[in-house]
């Protein structure tokens, strides 16, 4: 039975990936989820799998070398899927240090622990072992007027402390292939959306605020562009890259779905109006009057857009979920999980929100 070590599995993409993998492979794989449970990690995301024999949760910090080495020593790991990271750009602007510690040094700990466990005396590696670093399109910087897309060959030009830290982890991973022929892949994905996304990110924040009749903060002129991908499509791409990708290679993953932020906000408001029944009191609260332009994010990247040609040609992956369908699935999930939202927005979230938006 193949064993996966998933880091950051209690977060947004990690938990969706674990669900996807169990749906696809059932009892034929084992998953060990290693997560420190920061503000972004939530075991509620995995309630439905927590009692499965082939699922284990270990609370550990990826910066803790001893703890990570122990996990490798006690388990014969075949696949590492490394999601764990500090993931929010706005937080990185306010507090960069933890981003370097987790995203750079934590990644180094993961690489070294896997290398130590998999390396044979002759410097080659045990058969069929793979390490995948989940990177981001933000490492490529920002597209400006007249630019086309991000390709795998686009030079790195990260701007935020978040993207600079992800770029460092990304380059370290590539260095382990270049230097040691350690078996890695890197995936650079565009903006994800879907169930379990923490409401500090645009889409769940707008859904949550709109349903409460709270202001909808739009940074700057609202015309920054992101390329949105439904999270299940990302999970599928990661699995396909690990099984079919060429070692040492990077694959871009994107939704072919560029939208300005203000378009996203408007689509959410229209979709909420369509989906809420006439007798639901929240229907009267959802209004375009809530849209509030606020101060721009510092160093705000203008446009991200991925060319996912290589992954399509070499591996056969393409984005399957149209935005219209994905946003309905997402909103439906939030309708059905009001308690989840209440739980994650109590306590520390309130403090963050008040400081971040100065209760705009
Ligand atoms: P998230 O913030 O929702 O989850 C991150 C998880 O990592 C949490 O469960 C958290 O507890 C855990 N974690 C954080 N620090 C840790 C540490 N030191 N040790 C162990 N666990 C730790 O993030 P996400 O949006 O699910 O993103 C997952 C990965 O995908 C990240 O590497 C991110 O850079 C990358 N990514 C995200 C997107 C996106 O749109 N969200 C797009 C492309 C790439
Ligand atoms: O592109 C991939 C990246 O996407 C990932 O690597 C990051 O982990 C992930 O957080 C995401 O980064 P963004 O900064 O693009 O996502 P966010 O949801 O924070 O913001 C999306 C856009 O919406 C961005 O242009 C900023 C804007 N925004 C965001 C928030 C939270 C607003 O206008 N208002 C808001 O309140």
Coordinates of C-alpha atoms and ligand atoms in Angstrom, one line a residue:
X1 CA 0.0 0.0 0.0
X2 CA 1.4 3.4 -1.0
X3 CA 1.9 5.9 1.8
X4 CA 1.5 9.6 1.4
X5 CA 2.8 12.2 3.8
X6 CA 0.7 15.3 3.3
X7 CA 1.9 18.5 5.1
X8 CA -0.7 21.2 5.8
X9 CA -3.5 18.7 5.2
X10 CA -5.8 20.6 7.7
X11 CA -5.7 23.7 5.6
X12 CA -7.9 24.6 2.6
X13 CA -6.2 22.9 -0.4
X14 CA -4.6 20.1 1.7
X15 CA -8.0 19.0 3.2
X16 CA -9.6 19.1 -0.3
X17 CA -6.7 17.1 -1.6
X18 CA -7.0 14.4 1.1
X19 CA -10.8 14.1 0.3
X20 CA -10.0 13.9 -3.4
X21 CA -7.4 11.2 -2.9
X22 CA -9.6 9.0 -0.7
X23 CA -12.5 9.4 -3.2
X24 CA -10.1 8.3 -6.0
X25 CA -8.1 5.6 -4.3
X26 CA -10.3 4.5 -1.4
X27 CA -8.6 2.0 0.8
X28 CA -5.6 1.3 -1.5
X29 CA -3.6 4.2 -0.1
X30 CA -2.6 5.5 3.3
X31 CA -2.3 9.2 4.2
X32 CA -0.4 10.7 7.1
X33 CA -1.4 14.3 7.5
X34 CA 1.2 16.4 9.3
X35 CA 0.0 19.8 10.3
X36 CA 0.9 22.3 13.1
X37 CA -2.7 23.6 13.3
X38 CA -2.0 27.3 13.0
X39 CA -5.0 29.6 12.7
X40 CA -5.5 28.2 9.1
X41 CA -5.5 24.6 10.1
X42 CA -8.8 23.0 11.1
X43 CA -9.4 19.4 11.9
X44 CA -13.1 19.9 11.3
X45 CA -12.2 19.9 7.6
X46 CA -11.3 16.2 8.0
X47 CA -14.0 15.0 10.3
X48 CA -15.4 12.5 7.8
X49 CA -12.1 10.7 7.4
X50 CA -10.6 10.9 10.9
X51 CA -11.7 7.4 11.9
X52 CA -10.5 5.7 8.8
X53 CA -7.7 3.1 9.4
X54 CA -5.7 4.4 6.4
X55 CA -5.7 8.0 7.7
X56 CA -3.4 9.3 10.5
X57 CA -3.1 12.8 11.8
X58 CA 0.1 14.0 13.4
X59 CA 0.3 17.4 14.9
X60 CA 3.9 18.6 14.2
X61 CA 5.6 21.7 12.9
X62 CA 7.6 21.4 9.7
X63 CA 10.3 23.5 11.3
X64 CA 10.8 20.8 13.9
X65 CA 13.5 18.7 12.4
X66 CA 13.4 16.0 15.0
X67 CA 9.7 15.5 14.8
X68 CA 9.7 15.3 11.0
X69 CA 12.7 12.9 10.9
X70 CA 10.8 10.7 13.4
X71 CA 7.8 10.5 11.1
X72 CA 10.0 9.4 8.2
X73 CA 11.9 6.9 10.5
X74 CA 8.6 5.3 11.7
X75 CA 6.8 5.2 8.3
X76 CA 7.9 4.0 4.9
X77 CA 6.8 7.2 3.0
X78 CA 6.4 6.9 -0.8
X79 CA 5.0 10.3 -1.7
X80 CA 5.4 13.7 0.0
X81 CA 2.9 16.4 -1.0
X82 CA 4.2 19.5 0.7
X83 CA 1.3 22.1 1.2
X84 CA 2.2 23.4 4.6
X85 CA 2.8 27.1 4.4
X86 CA 1.8 30.5 5.6
X87 CA -0.4 31.4 2.7
X88 CA -1.9 34.8 3.0
X89 CA -0.3 37.8 1.2
X90 CA -1.8 40.4 3.5
X91 CA -0.5 38.7 6.6
X92 CA 3.0 38.5 5.0
X93 CA 3.0 42.2 4.5
X94 CA 2.3 42.7 8.2
X95 CA 4.5 40.0 9.6
X96 CA 7.1 38.5 7.1
X97 CA 9.2 36.6 9.6
X98 CA 6.9 33.6 10.0
X99 CA 6.7 33.3 6.2
X100 CA 10.4 32.8 5.9
X101 CA 10.5 30.4 8.9
X102 CA 7.8 28.1 7.6
X103 CA 7.9 28.5 3.9
X104 CA 11.7 28.5 3.5
X105 CA 13.2 26.8 6.5
X106 CA 10.3 24.4 7.0
X107 CA 10.6 23.4 3.3
X108 CA 14.3 22.8 3.9
X109 CA 13.5 20.5 6.9
X110 CA 11.1 18.5 4.7
X111 CA 13.6 18.1 1.9
X112 CA 16.4 17.0 4.2
X113 CA 14.2 14.6 6.1
X114 CA 12.9 12.9 2.9
X115 CA 16.4 12.8 1.4
X116 CA 17.8 11.2 4.5
X117 CA 15.1 8.6 4.6
X118 CA 15.2 7.8 0.8
X119 CA 18.9 8.0 0.0
X120 CA 20.8 4.7 -0.6
X121 CA 24.5 4.3 0.2
X122 CA 25.5 4.9 -3.4
X123 CA 23.8 8.3 -3.5
X124 CA 20.7 7.1 -5.5
X125 CA 17.3 6.8 -4.0
X126 CA 14.9 4.0 -3.1
X127 CA 12.6 3.2 -6.0
X128 CA 9.4 5.1 -6.8
X129 CA 9.8 7.9 -4.2
X130 CA 8.6 11.4 -5.0
X131 CA 8.5 14.8 -3.3
X132 CA 6.1 17.4 -4.6
X133 CA 6.4 21.1 -3.6
X134 CA 3.1 23.0 -4.0
X135 CA 4.2 26.3 -5.3
X136 CA 2.2 29.3 -6.7
X137 CA 2.0 31.5 -9.8
X138 CA 2.9 34.4 -7.6
X139 CA 6.6 33.4 -7.9
X140 CA 6.5 34.8 -11.4
X141 CA 5.5 38.3 -10.2
X142 CA 2.9 40.4 -12.0
X143 CA 1.7 40.6 -15.6
X144 CA 1.4 44.1 -16.9
X145 CA -0.3 45.7 -20.0
X146 CA 0.7 43.7 -23.1
X147 CA 2.0 40.6 -21.3
X148 CA 0.6 37.2 -22.3
X149 CA 0.8 34.4 -19.6
X150 CA 3.1 32.9 -17.1
X151 CA 5.0 29.9 -18.6
X152 CA 7.2 27.5 -16.7
X153 CA 10.1 29.4 -18.2
X154 CA 9.0 32.8 -17.0
X155 CA 11.7 34.2 -14.8
X156 CA 10.9 34.5 -11.1
X157 CA 10.1 38.1 -9.9
X158 CA 8.2 37.7 -6.6
X159 CA 7.0 41.0 -5.0
X160 CA 5.4 40.2 -1.6
X161 CA 7.1 38.6 1.4
X162 CA 4.7 35.7 0.8
X163 CA 5.7 35.1 -2.8
X164 CA 9.4 35.7 -2.1
X165 CA 9.3 33.0 0.6
X166 CA 7.4 30.6 -1.7
X167 CA 9.9 31.3 -4.4
X168 CA 12.7 30.5 -2.0
X169 CA 11.1 27.1 -1.1
X170 CA 10.5 26.5 -4.7
X171 CA 14.1 27.2 -5.7
X172 CA 15.4 25.0 -2.8
X173 CA 13.3 22.2 -4.1
X174 CA 14.6 22.6 -7.6
X175 CA 18.2 22.8 -6.2
X176 CA 17.7 19.4 -4.6
X177 CA 17.0 17.9 -8.0
X178 CA 19.8 19.8 -9.8
X179 CA 22.4 19.1 -7.1
X180 CA 21.4 15.7 -5.7
X181 CA 19.0 14.3 -8.3
X182 CA 16.5 14.1 -5.4
X183 CA 13.2 13.1 -7.0
X184 CA 11.1 16.2 -7.0
X185 CA 8.3 17.9 -8.9
X186 CA 7.1 21.5 -8.5
X187 CA 3.6 22.7 -9.3
X188 CA 2.8 26.5 -9.7
X189 CA -0.9 27.0 -9.4
X190 CA -3.2 30.0 -9.7
X191 CA -5.8 31.1 -7.2
X192 CA -8.0 28.3 -5.8
X193 CA -11.5 28.6 -4.5
X194 CA -13.9 26.0 -3.1
X195 CA -15.1 24.4 0.2
X196 CA -13.1 24.9 3.4
X197 CA -11.3 28.1 2.2
X198 CA -10.5 30.4 5.2
X199 CA -12.5 33.6 5.0
X200 CA -9.4 35.9 4.9
X201 CA -9.2 35.2 1.2
X202 CA -11.3 37.1 -1.3
X203 CA -14.1 34.6 -2.3
X204 CA -15.1 33.2 1.1
X205 CA -14.7 36.7 2.7
X206 CA -17.1 38.2 0.2
X207 CA -19.6 35.3 0.6
X208 CA -19.5 35.6 4.4
X209 CA -19.8 39.4 4.5
X210 CA -22.5 39.6 1.9
X211 CA -24.7 37.1 3.8
X212 CA -24.4 39.3 6.9
X213 CA -25.0 42.6 5.0
X214 CA -21.4 43.7 5.9
X215 CA -19.3 45.9 3.7
X216 CA -17.4 44.1 0.9
X217 CA -13.8 45.5 0.8
X218 CA -12.4 45.8 -2.7
X219 CA -8.7 46.8 -2.8
X220 CA -7.7 49.7 -5.1
X221 CA -9.7 50.1 -8.3
X222 CA -10.9 46.4 -8.2
X223 CA -9.4 45.7 -11.6
X224 CA -6.6 43.4 -10.5
X225 CA -6.9 40.1 -12.3
X226 CA -6.6 36.6 -10.9
X227 CA -7.0 33.3 -12.7
X228 CA -9.4 31.2 -10.6
X229 CA -9.3 27.4 -10.4
X230 CA -11.8 25.1 -8.5
X231 CA -9.8 23.3 -5.8
X232 CA -10.8 19.8 -6.9
X233 CA -9.2 20.5 -10.2
X234 CA -6.0 21.4 -8.4
X235 CA -6.1 18.3 -6.3
X236 CA -6.4 16.2 -9.5
X237 CA -3.5 18.0 -11.2
X238 CA -1.2 17.4 -8.2
X239 CA -2.0 13.7 -8.3
X240 CA -1.5 13.5 -12.0
X241 CA 1.9 15.3 -11.8
X242 CA 3.1 12.9 -9.1
X243 CA 2.1 9.9 -11.2
X244 CA 3.0 11.0 -14.7
X245 CA 5.2 14.1 -14.4
X246 CA 8.9 14.0 -15.4
X247 CA 11.2 14.2 -12.4
X248 CA 12.8 17.5 -11.8
X249 CA 10.1 19.3 -13.8
X250 CA 7.8 22.2 -12.9
X251 CA 4.2 22.2 -14.1
X252 CA 1.9 25.3 -14.2
X253 CA -1.7 24.7 -13.2
X254 CA -4.4 27.3 -14.1
X255 CA -8.0 27.6 -14.6
X256 CA -8.2 29.5 -18.0
X257 CA -10.5 31.8 -16.0
X258 CA -9.2 35.3 -15.6
X259 CA -11.4 37.7 -13.8
X260 CA -11.1 41.2 -12.3
X261 CA -11.7 41.2 -8.6
X262 CA -14.8 43.4 -9.0
X263 CA -16.2 40.9 -11.5
X264 CA -15.8 38.2 -8.9
X265 CA -17.6 40.3 -6.3
X266 CA -20.5 41.0 -8.7
X267 CA -20.8 37.3 -9.7
X268 CA -20.9 36.3 -6.1
X269 CA -23.6 38.8 -5.3
X270 CA -25.7 37.7 -8.4
X271 CA -25.3 34.0 -7.6
X272 CA -26.3 34.5 -4.0
X273 CA -29.4 36.4 -5.1
X274 CA -30.2 33.5 -7.5
X275 CA -29.6 30.8 -4.9
X276 CA -31.3 32.3 -1.8
X277 CA -35.0 31.6 -1.5
X278 CA -37.5 34.4 -1.3
X279 CA -38.3 33.7 2.3
X280 CA -34.6 33.7 3.4
X281 CA -34.0 36.9 5.5
X282 CA -30.4 37.0 4.1
X283 CA -31.7 37.8 0.6
X284 CA -32.5 41.4 1.5
X285 CA -29.0 41.9 2.9
X286 CA -27.2 40.9 -0.2
X287 CA -26.6 44.0 -2.2
X288 CA -24.2 45.8 -4.5
X289 CA -24.4 48.8 -2.2
X290 CA -22.1 46.8 0.2
X291 CA -19.2 47.1 -2.3
X292 CA -16.6 49.4 -0.6
X293 CA -13.4 50.4 -2.3
X294 CA -10.6 50.5 0.3
X295 CA -6.9 51.3 0.3
X296 CA -4.9 49.2 -2.1
X297 CA -2.8 46.3 -0.9
X298 CA 0.9 47.4 -0.8
X299 CA 2.8 46.2 -3.9
X300 CA -0.4 44.7 -5.2
X301 CA 0.3 42.5 -8.2
X302 CA -1.8 43.5 -11.2
X303 CA -2.5 40.3 -13.0
X304 CA -1.8 36.6 -12.8
X305 CA -2.6 34.3 -15.7
X306 CA -1.3 30.8 -16.2
X307 CA -0.6 29.0 -19.4
X308 CA -1.3 25.4 -18.5
X309 CA -0.1 24.1 -21.9
X310 CA 2.7 21.9 -20.6
X311 CA 0.6 19.9 -18.1
X312 CA -2.1 19.4 -20.8
X313 CA 0.3 18.2 -23.4
X314 CA 2.6 16.0 -21.3
X315 CA 0.1 14.8 -18.7
X316 CA -3.4 15.3 -20.1
X317 CA -4.7 17.5 -17.3
X318 CA -7.0 20.5 -18.0
X319 CA -9.4 22.5 -15.8
X320 CA -12.8 20.8 -15.8
X321 CA -14.9 23.0 -13.6
X322 CA -16.4 26.1 -15.2
X323 CA -16.4 29.1 -12.9
X324 CA -20.2 29.4 -13.0
X325 CA -20.5 25.8 -11.7
X326 CA -17.6 26.0 -9.2
X327 CA -18.9 29.2 -7.6
X328 CA -22.4 27.6 -7.1
X329 CA -20.8 24.5 -5.6
X330 CA -18.8 26.7 -3.3
X331 CA -21.7 28.9 -2.2
X332 CA -23.9 25.8 -1.7
X333 CA -21.1 24.3 0.5
X334 CA -21.0 27.5 2.6
X335 CA -24.8 27.4 2.9
X336 CA -24.6 23.9 4.2
X337 CA -21.7 24.6 6.6
X338 CA -22.8 27.7 8.5
X339 CA -21.3 26.3 11.7
X340 CA -18.0 25.8 10.1
X341 CA -18.0 29.5 9.2
X342 CA -19.1 30.5 12.7
X343 CA -16.4 28.5 14.3
X344 CA -13.5 29.8 12.1
X345 CA -14.6 33.4 12.4
X346 CA -14.9 33.5 16.1
X347 CA -12.0 34.5 18.4
X348 CA -8.8 35.3 16.6
X349 CA -10.4 36.0 13.2
X350 CA -12.3 38.9 14.7
X351 CA -9.1 40.5 15.9
X352 CA -7.4 40.0 12.6
X353 CA -10.4 41.4 10.7
X354 CA -10.6 44.5 12.9
X355 CA -6.9 45.2 12.5
X356 CA -6.7 44.4 8.8
X357 CA -9.7 46.4 7.7
X358 CA -9.8 48.8 10.6
X359 CA -13.5 47.8 10.7
X360 CA -14.2 49.4 7.5
Ligands
LIG1 P1 -3.9 27.4 4.2 O1 -3.4 28.6 4.8 O2 -5.4 27.2 4.1 O3 -3.3 26.1 4.9 C1 -2.0 26.0 5.3 C2 -1.9 24.8 6.3 O4 -0.5 24.6 6.6 C3 -2.7 24.9 7.5 O5 -3.4 23.7 7.8 C4 -1.6 25.2 8.6 O6 -2.0 24.8 9.9 C5 -0.5 24.5 8.0 N1 0.8 25.0 8.5 C6 1.2 26.3 8.5 N2 2.4 26.4 9.1 C7 2.8 25.2 9.4 C8 4.0 24.6 10.0 N3 5.0 25.4 10.4 N4 4.1 23.3 10.2 C9 3.1 22.5 9.8 N5 1.9 22.9 9.3 C10 1.8 24.3 9.1 O7 -3.2 27.3 2.8 P2 -3.8 26.8 1.3 O8 -4.5 28.0 0.7 O9 -4.5 25.5 1.5 O10 -2.5 26.6 0.5 C11 -1.8 25.4 0.6 C12 -0.5 25.5 -0.2 O11 -0.8 25.8 -1.6 C13 0.5 26.6 0.2 O12 1.8 26.1 0.1 C14 0.2 27.7 -0.7 O13 1.4 28.5 -0.9 C15 -0.1 26.9 -2.0 N6 -1.0 27.6 -3.0 C16 -2.2 28.1 -2.6 C17 -3.0 28.7 -3.5 C18 -4.4 29.3 -3.1 O14 -5.1 29.9 -4.0 N7 -4.8 29.1 -1.9 C19 -2.7 28.7 -4.9 C20 -1.4 28.2 -5.2 C21 -0.6 27.6 -4.3
LIG2 O1 -2.2 33.1 -7.1 C1 -2.1 32.1 -6.1 C2 -2.2 32.7 -4.7 O2 -3.6 33.1 -4.6 C3 -1.7 31.8 -3.6 O3 -0.4 31.5 -3.7 C4 -2.0 32.4 -2.2 O4 -1.7 31.5 -1.2 C5 -3.5 32.8 -2.2 O5 -3.8 33.4 -0.9 C6 -3.9 33.7 -3.3 O6 -3.3 35.0 -3.2 P1 -4.1 36.3 -3.6 O7 -3.4 37.4 -2.9 O8 -4.3 36.4 -5.1 O9 -5.5 36.0 -3.0 P2 -6.5 36.8 -2.1 O10 -7.8 36.0 -2.0 O11 -5.9 37.3 -0.8 O12 -6.9 38.1 -3.0 C7 -7.4 37.9 -4.3 C8 -7.5 39.3 -4.9 O13 -8.5 40.0 -4.3 C9 -6.2 40.1 -4.8 O14 -6.1 40.9 -6.0 C10 -6.5 41.0 -3.6 C11 -8.0 41.2 -3.7 N1 -8.7 41.4 -2.4 C12 -8.5 40.5 -1.4 C13 -9.1 40.6 -0.2 C14 -8.8 39.6 0.9 C15 -9.6 42.4 -2.2 O15 -9.9 43.2 -3.1 N2 -10.3 42.5 -1.0 C16 -10.0 41.6 0.1 O16 -10.6 41.8 1.2

